[in-house]
PDB file of C-alpha atoms and ligand atoms in Angstrom:
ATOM      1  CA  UNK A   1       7.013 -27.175  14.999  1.00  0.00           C
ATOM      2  CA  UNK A   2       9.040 -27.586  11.489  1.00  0.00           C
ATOM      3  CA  UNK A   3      12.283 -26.815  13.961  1.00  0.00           C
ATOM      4  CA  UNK A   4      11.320 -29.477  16.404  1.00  0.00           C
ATOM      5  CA  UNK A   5      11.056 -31.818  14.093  1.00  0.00           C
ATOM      6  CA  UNK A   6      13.810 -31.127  11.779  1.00  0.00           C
ATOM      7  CA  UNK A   7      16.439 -30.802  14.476  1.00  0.00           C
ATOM      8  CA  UNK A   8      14.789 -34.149  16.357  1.00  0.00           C
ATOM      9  CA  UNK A   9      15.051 -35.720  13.046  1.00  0.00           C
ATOM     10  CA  UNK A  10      19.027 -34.583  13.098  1.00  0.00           C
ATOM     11  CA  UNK A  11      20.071 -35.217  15.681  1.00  0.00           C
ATOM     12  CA  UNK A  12      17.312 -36.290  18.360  1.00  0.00           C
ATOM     13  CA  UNK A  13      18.520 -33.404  20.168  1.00  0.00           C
ATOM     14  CA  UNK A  14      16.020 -31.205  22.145  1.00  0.00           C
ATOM     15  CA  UNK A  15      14.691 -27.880  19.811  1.00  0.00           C
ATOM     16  CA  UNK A  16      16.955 -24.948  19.748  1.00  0.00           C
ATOM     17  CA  UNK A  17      19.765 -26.633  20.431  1.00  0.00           C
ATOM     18  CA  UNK A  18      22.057 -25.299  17.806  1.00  0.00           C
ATOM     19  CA  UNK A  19      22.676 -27.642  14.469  1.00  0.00           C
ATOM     20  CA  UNK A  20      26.605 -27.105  14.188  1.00  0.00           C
ATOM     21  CA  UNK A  21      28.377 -27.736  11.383  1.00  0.00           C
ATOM     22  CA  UNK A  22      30.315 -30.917  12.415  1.00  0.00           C
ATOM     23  CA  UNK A  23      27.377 -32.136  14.847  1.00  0.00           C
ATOM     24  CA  UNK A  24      25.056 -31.918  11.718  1.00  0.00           C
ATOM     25  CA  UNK A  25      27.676 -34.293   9.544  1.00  0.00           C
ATOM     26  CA  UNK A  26      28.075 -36.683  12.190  1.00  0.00           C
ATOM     27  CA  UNK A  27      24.259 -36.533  12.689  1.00  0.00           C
ATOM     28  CA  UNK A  28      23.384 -37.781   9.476  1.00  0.00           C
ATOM     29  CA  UNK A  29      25.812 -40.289   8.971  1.00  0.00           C
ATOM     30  CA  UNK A  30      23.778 -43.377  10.663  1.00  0.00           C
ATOM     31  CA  UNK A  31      21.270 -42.408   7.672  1.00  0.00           C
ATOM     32  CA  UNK A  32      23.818 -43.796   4.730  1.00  0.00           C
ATOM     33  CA  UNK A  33      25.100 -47.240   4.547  1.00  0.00           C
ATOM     34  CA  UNK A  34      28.980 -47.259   3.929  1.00  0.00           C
ATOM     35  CA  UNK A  35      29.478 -43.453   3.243  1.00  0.00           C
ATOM     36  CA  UNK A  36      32.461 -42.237   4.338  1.00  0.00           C
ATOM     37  CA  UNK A  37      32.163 -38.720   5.409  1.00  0.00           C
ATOM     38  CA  UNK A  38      34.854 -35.989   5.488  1.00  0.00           C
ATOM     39  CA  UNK A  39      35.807 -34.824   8.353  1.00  0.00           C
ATOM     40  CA  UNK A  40      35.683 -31.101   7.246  1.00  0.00           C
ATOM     41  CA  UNK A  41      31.861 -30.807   6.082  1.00  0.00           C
ATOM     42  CA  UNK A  42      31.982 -28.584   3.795  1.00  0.00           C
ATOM     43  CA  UNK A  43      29.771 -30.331   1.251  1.00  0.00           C
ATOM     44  CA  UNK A  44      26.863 -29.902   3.392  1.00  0.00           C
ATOM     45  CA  UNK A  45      26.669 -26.544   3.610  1.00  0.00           C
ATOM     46  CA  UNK A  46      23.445 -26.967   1.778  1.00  0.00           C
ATOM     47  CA  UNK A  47      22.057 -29.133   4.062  1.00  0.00           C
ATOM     48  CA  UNK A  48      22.881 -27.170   6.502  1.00  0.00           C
ATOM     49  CA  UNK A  49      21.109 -24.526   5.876  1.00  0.00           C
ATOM     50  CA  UNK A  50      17.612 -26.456   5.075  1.00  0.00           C
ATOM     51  CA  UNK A  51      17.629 -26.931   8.331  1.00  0.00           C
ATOM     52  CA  UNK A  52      18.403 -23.897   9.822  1.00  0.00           C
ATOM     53  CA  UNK A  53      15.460 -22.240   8.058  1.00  0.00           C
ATOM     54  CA  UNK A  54      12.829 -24.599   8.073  1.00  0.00           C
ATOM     55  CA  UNK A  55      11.431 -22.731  11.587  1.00  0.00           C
ATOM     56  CA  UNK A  56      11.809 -19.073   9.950  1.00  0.00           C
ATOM     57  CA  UNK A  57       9.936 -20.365   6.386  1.00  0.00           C
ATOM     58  CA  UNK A  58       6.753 -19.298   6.329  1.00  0.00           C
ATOM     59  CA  UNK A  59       3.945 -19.481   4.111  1.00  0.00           C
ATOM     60  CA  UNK A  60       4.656 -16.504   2.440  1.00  0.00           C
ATOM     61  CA  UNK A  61       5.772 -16.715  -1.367  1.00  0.00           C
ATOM     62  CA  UNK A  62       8.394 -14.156  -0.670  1.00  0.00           C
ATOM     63  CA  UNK A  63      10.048 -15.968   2.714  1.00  0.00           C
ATOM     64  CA  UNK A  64      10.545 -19.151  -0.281  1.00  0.00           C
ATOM     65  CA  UNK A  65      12.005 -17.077  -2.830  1.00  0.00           C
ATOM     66  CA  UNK A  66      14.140 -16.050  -0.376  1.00  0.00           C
ATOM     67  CA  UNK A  67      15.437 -19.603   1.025  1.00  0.00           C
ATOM     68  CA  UNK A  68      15.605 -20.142  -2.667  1.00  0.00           C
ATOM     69  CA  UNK A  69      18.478 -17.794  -3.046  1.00  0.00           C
ATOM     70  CA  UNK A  70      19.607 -18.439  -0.023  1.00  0.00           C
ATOM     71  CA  UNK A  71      20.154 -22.382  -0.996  1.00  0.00           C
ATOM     72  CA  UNK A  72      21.182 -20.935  -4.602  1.00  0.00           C
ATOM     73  CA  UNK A  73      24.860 -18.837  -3.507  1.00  0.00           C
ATOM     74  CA  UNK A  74      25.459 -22.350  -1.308  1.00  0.00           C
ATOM     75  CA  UNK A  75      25.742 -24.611  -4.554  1.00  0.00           C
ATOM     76  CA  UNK A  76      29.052 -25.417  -5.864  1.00  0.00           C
ATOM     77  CA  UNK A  77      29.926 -23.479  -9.245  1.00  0.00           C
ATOM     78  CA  UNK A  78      29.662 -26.639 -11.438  1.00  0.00           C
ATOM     79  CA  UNK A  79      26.299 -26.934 -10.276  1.00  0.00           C
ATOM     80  CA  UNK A  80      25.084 -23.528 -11.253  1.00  0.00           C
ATOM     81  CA  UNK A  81      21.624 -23.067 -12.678  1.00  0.00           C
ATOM     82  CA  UNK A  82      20.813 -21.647 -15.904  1.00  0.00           C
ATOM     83  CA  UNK A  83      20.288 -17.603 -16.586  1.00  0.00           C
ATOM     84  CA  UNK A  84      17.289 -16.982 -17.601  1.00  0.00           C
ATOM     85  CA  UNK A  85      17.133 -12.986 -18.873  1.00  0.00           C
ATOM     86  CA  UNK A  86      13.465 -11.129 -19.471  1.00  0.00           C
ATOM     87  CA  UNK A  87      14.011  -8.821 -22.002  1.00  0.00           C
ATOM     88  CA  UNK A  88      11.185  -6.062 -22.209  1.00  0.00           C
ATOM     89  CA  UNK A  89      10.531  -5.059 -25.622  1.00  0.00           C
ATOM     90  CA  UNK A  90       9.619  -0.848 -25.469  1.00  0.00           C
ATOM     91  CA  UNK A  91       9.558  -0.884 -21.604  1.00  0.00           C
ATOM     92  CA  UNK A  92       7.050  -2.871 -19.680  1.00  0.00           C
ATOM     93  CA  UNK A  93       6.205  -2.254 -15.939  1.00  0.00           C
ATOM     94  CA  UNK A  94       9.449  -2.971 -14.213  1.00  0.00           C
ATOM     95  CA  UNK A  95       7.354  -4.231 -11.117  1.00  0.00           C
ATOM     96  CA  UNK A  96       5.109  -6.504 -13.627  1.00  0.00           C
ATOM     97  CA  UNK A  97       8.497  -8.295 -15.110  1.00  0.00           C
ATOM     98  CA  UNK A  98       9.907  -7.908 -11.386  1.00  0.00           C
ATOM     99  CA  UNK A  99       6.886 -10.457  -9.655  1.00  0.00           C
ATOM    100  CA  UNK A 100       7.112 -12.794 -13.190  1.00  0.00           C
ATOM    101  CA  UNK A 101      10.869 -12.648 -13.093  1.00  0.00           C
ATOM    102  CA  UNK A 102      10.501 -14.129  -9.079  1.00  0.00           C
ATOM    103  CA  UNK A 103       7.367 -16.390 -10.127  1.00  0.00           C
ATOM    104  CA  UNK A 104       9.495 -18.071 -13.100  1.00  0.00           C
ATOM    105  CA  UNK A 105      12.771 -18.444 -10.280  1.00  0.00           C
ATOM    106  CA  UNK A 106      10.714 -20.010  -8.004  1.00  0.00           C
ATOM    107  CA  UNK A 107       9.328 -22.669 -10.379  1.00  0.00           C
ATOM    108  CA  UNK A 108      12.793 -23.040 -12.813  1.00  0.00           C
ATOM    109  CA  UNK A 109      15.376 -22.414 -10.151  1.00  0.00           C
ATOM    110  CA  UNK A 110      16.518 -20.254 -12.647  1.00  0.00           C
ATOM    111  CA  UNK A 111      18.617 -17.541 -12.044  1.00  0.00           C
ATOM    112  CA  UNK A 112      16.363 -14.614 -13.433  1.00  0.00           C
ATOM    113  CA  UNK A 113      17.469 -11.139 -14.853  1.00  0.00           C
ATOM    114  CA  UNK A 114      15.409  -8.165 -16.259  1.00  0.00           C
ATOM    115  CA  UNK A 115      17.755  -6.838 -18.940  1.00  0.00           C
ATOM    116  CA  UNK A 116      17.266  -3.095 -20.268  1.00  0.00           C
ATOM    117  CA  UNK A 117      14.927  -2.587 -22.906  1.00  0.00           C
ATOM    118  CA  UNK A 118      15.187  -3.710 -26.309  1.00  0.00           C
ATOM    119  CA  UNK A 119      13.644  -0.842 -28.874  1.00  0.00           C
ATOM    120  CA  UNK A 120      11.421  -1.592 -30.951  1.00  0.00           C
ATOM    121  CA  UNK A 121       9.616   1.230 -33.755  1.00  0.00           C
ATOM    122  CA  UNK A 122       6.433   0.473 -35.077  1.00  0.00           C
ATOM    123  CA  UNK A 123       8.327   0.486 -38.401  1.00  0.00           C
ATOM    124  CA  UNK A 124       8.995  -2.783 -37.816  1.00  0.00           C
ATOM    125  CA  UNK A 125       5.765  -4.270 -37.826  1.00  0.00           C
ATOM    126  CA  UNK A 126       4.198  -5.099 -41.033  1.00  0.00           C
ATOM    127  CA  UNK A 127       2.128  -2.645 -42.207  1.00  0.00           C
ATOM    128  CA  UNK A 128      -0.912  -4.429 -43.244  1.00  0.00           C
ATOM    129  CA  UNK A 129      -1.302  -7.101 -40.572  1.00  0.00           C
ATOM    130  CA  UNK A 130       0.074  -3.772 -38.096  1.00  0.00           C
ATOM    131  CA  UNK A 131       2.162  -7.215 -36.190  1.00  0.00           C
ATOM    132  CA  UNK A 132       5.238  -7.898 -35.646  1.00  0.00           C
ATOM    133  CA  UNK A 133       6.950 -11.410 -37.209  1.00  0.00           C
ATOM    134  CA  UNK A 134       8.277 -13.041 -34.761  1.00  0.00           C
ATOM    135  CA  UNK A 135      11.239 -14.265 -36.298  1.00  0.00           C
ATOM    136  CA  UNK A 136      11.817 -10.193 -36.180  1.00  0.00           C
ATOM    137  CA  UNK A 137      11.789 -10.264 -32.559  1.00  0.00           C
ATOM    138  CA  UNK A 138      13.999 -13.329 -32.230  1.00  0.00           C
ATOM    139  CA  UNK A 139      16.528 -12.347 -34.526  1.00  0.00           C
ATOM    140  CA  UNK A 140      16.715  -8.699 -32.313  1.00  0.00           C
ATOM    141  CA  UNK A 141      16.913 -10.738 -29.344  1.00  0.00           C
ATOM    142  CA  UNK A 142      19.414 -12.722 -30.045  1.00  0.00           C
ATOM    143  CA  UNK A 143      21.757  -9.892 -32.069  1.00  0.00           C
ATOM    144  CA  UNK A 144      21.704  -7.504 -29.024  1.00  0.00           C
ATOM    145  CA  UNK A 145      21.245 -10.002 -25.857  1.00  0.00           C
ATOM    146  CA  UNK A 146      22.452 -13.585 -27.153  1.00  0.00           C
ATOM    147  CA  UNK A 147      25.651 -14.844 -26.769  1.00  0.00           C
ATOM    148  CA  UNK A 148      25.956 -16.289 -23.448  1.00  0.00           C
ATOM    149  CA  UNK A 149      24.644 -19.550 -23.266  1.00  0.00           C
ATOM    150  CA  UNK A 150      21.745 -18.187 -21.105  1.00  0.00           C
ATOM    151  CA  UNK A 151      17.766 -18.337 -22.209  1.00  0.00           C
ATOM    152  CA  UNK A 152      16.178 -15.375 -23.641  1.00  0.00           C
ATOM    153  CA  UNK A 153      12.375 -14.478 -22.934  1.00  0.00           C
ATOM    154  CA  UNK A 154      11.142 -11.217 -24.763  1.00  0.00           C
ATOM    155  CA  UNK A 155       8.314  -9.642 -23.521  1.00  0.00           C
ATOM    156  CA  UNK A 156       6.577  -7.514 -26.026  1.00  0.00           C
ATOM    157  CA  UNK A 157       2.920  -5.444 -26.198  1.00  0.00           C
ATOM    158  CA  UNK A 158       3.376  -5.914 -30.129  1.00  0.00           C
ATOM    159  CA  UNK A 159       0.899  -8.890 -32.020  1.00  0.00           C
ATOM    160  CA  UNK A 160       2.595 -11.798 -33.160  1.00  0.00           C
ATOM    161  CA  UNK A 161       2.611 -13.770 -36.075  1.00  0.00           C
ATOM    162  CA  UNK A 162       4.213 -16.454 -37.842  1.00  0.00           C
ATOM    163  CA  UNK A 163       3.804 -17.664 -40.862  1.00  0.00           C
ATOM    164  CA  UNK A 164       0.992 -19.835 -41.212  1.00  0.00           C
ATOM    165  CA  UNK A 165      -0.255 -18.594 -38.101  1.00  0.00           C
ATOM    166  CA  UNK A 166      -2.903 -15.659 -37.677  1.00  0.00           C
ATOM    167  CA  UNK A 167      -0.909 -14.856 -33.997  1.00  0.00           C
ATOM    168  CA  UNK A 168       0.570 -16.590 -31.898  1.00  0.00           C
ATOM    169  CA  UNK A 169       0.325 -15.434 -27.841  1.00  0.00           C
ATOM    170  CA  UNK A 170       4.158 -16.946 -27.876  1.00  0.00           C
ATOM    171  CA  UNK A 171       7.142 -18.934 -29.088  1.00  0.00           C
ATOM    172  CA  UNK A 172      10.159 -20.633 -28.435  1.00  0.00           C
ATOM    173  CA  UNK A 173      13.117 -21.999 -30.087  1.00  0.00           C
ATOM    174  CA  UNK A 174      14.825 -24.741 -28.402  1.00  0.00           C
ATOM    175  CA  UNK A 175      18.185 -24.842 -29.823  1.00  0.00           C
ATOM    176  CA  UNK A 176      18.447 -21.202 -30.092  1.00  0.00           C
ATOM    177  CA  UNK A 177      17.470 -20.975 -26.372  1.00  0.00           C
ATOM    178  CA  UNK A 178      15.097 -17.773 -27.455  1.00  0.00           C
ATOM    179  CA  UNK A 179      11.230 -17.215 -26.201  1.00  0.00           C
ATOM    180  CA  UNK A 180       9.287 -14.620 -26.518  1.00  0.00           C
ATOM    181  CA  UNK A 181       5.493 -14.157 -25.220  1.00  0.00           C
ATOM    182  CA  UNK A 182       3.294 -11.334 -26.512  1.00  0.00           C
ATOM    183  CA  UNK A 183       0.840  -9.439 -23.958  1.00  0.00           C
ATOM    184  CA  UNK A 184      -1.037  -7.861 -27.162  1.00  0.00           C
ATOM    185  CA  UNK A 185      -3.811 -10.661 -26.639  1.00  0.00           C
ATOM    186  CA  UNK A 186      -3.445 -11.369 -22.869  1.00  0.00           C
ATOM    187  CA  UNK A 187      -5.051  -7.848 -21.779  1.00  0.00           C
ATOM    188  CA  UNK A 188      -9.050  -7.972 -21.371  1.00  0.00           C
ATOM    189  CA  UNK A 189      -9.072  -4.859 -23.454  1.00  0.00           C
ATOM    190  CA  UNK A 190      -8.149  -6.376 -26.749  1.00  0.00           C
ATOM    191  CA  UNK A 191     -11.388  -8.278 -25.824  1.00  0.00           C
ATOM    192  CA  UNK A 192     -13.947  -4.995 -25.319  1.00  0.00           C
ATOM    193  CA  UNK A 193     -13.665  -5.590 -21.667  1.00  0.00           C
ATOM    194  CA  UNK A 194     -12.433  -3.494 -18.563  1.00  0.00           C
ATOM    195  CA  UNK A 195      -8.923  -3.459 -17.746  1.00  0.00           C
ATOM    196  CA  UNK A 196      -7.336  -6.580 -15.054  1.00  0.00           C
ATOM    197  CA  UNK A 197      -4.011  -6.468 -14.191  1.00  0.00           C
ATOM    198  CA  UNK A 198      -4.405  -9.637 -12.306  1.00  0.00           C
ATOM    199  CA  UNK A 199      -5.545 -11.771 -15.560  1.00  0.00           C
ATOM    200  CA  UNK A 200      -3.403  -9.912 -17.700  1.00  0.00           C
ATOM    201  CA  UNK A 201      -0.503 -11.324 -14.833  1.00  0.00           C
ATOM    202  CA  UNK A 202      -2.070 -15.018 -14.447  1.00  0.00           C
ATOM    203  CA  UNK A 203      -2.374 -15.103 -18.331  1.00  0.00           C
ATOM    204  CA  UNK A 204       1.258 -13.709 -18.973  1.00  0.00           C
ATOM    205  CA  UNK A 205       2.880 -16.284 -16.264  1.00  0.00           C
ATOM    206  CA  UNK A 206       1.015 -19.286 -17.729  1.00  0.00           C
ATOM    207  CA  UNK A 207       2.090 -18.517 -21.361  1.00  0.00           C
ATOM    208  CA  UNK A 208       5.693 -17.414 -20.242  1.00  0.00           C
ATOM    209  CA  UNK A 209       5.986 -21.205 -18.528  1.00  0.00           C
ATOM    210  CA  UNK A 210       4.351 -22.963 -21.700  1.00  0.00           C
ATOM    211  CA  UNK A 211       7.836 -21.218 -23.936  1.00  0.00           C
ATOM    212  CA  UNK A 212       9.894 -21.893 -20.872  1.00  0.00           C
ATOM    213  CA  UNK A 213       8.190 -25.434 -21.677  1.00  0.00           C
ATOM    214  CA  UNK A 214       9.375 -25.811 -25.093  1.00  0.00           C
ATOM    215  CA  UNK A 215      12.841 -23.963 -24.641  1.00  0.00           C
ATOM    216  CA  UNK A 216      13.719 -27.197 -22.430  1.00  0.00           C
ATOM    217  CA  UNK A 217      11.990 -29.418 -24.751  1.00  0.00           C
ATOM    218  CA  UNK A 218       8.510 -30.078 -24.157  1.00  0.00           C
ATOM    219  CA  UNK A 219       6.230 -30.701 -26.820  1.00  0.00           C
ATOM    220  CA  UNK A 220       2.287 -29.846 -26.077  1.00  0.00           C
ATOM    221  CA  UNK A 221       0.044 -31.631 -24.021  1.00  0.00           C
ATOM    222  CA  UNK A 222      -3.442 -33.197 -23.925  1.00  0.00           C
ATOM    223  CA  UNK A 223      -4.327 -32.338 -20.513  1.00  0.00           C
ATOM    224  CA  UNK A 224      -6.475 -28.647 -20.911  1.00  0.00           C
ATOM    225  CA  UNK A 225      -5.284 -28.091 -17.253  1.00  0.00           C
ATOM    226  CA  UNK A 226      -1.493 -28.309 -17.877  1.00  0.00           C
ATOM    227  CA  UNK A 227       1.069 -25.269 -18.965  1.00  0.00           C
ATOM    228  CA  UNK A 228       1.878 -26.809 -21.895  1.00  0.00           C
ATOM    229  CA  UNK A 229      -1.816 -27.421 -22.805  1.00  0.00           C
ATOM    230  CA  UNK A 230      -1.595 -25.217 -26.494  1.00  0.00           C
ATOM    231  CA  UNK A 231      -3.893 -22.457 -26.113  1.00  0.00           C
ATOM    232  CA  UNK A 232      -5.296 -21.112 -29.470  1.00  0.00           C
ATOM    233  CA  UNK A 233      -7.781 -18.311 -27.568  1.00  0.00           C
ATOM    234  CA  UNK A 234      -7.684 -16.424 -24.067  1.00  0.00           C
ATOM    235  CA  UNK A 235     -10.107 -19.073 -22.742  1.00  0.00           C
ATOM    236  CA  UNK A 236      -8.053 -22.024 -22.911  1.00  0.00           C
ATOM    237  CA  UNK A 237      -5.569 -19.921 -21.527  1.00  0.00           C
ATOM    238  CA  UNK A 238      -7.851 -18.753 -18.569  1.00  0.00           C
ATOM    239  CA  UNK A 239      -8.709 -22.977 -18.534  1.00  0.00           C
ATOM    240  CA  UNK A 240      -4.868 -23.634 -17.777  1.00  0.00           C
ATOM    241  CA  UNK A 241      -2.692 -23.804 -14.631  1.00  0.00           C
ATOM    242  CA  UNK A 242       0.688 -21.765 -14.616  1.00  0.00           C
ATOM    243  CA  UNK A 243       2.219 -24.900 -13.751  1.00  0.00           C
ATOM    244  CA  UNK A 244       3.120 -28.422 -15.916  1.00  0.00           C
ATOM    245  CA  UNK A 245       1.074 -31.611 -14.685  1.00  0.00           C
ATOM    246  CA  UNK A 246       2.458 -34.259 -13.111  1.00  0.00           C
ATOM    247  CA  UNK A 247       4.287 -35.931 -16.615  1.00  0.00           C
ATOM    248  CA  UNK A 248       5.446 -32.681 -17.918  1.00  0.00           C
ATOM    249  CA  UNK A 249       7.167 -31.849 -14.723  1.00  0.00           C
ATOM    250  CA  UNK A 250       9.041 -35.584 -14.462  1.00  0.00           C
ATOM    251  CA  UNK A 251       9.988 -34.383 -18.217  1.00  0.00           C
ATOM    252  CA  UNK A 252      11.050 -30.806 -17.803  1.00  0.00           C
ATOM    253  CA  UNK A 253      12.904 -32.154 -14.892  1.00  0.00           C
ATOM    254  CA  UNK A 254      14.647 -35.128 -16.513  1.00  0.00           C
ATOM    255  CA  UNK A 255      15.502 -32.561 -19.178  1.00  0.00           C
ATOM    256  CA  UNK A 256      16.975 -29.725 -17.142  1.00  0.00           C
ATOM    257  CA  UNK A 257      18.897 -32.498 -15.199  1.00  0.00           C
ATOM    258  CA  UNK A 258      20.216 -34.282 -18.751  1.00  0.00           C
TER     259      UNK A 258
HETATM  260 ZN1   ZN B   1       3.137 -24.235 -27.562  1.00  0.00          ZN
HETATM  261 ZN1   ZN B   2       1.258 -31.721 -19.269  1.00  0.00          ZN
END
């Protein structure tokens, strides 16, 4: 049904009748008022291939990723999005930072990498508190991995602290284009109670887009519900969506766009 009505709304042209390059172009061109389209389409490649997919997306999370990166090698280099790179800290379960890695593409359009392992001894961490400062961690980060103009996203099993802060379950630095998101706190153990990967994931992805949050700019918000809610305990975490509401979205997007 998507098909039918995508390639009626083209072209009011029967379903599977093939969307052709040049038919598509001259298809859309009673939409826009004095545009003057090339002859060669080229440009709307992208288009293009919206529609060609539409019938074959399903409701699968996996069939989107993969028209996302199908619509991602179409755009034109200028146009490029950012790189973000997940940087385990000690090794973390590849397929853990694989599914987060595709969960924060889907809702960045960032181009996502899982970088090899930054080591870490526990000579590092302070040896009363047994954490690690996080200025440690971003200063490691950004000597081995930084560089590139990308964003940076560490992922460590180590505590966090900061000064003036007991822990912290994250952080991010904005101009340095450096987060990093500690899973010490995140796991149902640290709280006495049996192990769930799927919290310990739903927790981890919330707190991962709250950083990704403030890398672009956002500040926290009131709403408990929203991403960038600030969490000071695993409940308001639990309490939060992975996602930004409705204003923090219209910001992160006029941000990433500016
Ligand atoms: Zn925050
Ligand atoms: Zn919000």
């Amino acid at each position: 049904m998507p098909k039918g009505f995508a390639c009626g709304f083209f072209g009011r042209v029967k379903s599977r009748e093939a969307l052709c390059r040049l038919a598509l172009a001259q298809r859309v061109g009673h939409l826009f008022v004095r545009v003057d389209f090339a002859r060669e389409p080229r440009e709307f490649g992208l288009v293009e291939t919206v529609a060609r997919n539409l019938g074959q997306v399903g409701s699968d999370a996996d069939d989107h990723s993969g028209a996302v990166s199908r619509l991602r090698r179409k755009k034109p280099p200028q146009e490029m999005e950012m790189q973000l790179r997940i940087v385990p800290v000690n090794g973390i379960d590849p397929a853990f930072l694989s599914r987060l890695g595709l969960c924060l593409a889907e809702r960045f359009l960032y181009d996502v990498v899982v970088e090899r392992s930054l080591s870490l001894s526990r000579s590092c961490l302070n040896s009363t508190r047994k954490q690690l400062f996080l200025p440690t961690l971003t200063t490691r980060l950004l000597r081995e991995y930084g560089g590139d103009g990308g964003l940076l996203l560490g992922i460590t099993d180590f505590d966090l602290y900061k000064t003036s802060q007991r822990f912290v379950f994250g952080d991010a630095d904005e101009h340095r284009r450096v987060a990093a998101v500690s899973l010490h706190r995140l796991r149902n153990d640290f709280y006495g109670e049996a192990s769930d990967e799927n919290a310990l994931f739903q927790r981890t992805l919330k707190e991962c887009v709250h950083e990704l949050g403030h890398a672009l700019g956002l500040k926290h918000c009131y709403n408990a519900r929203c991403a960038m809610h600030y969490s000071n305990s695993i409940f308001e975490t639990d309490n939060k969506m992975p996602h930004f509401c409705e204003v923090c979205e219209k910001r992160s997007r006029a941000r990433s766009e500016g």
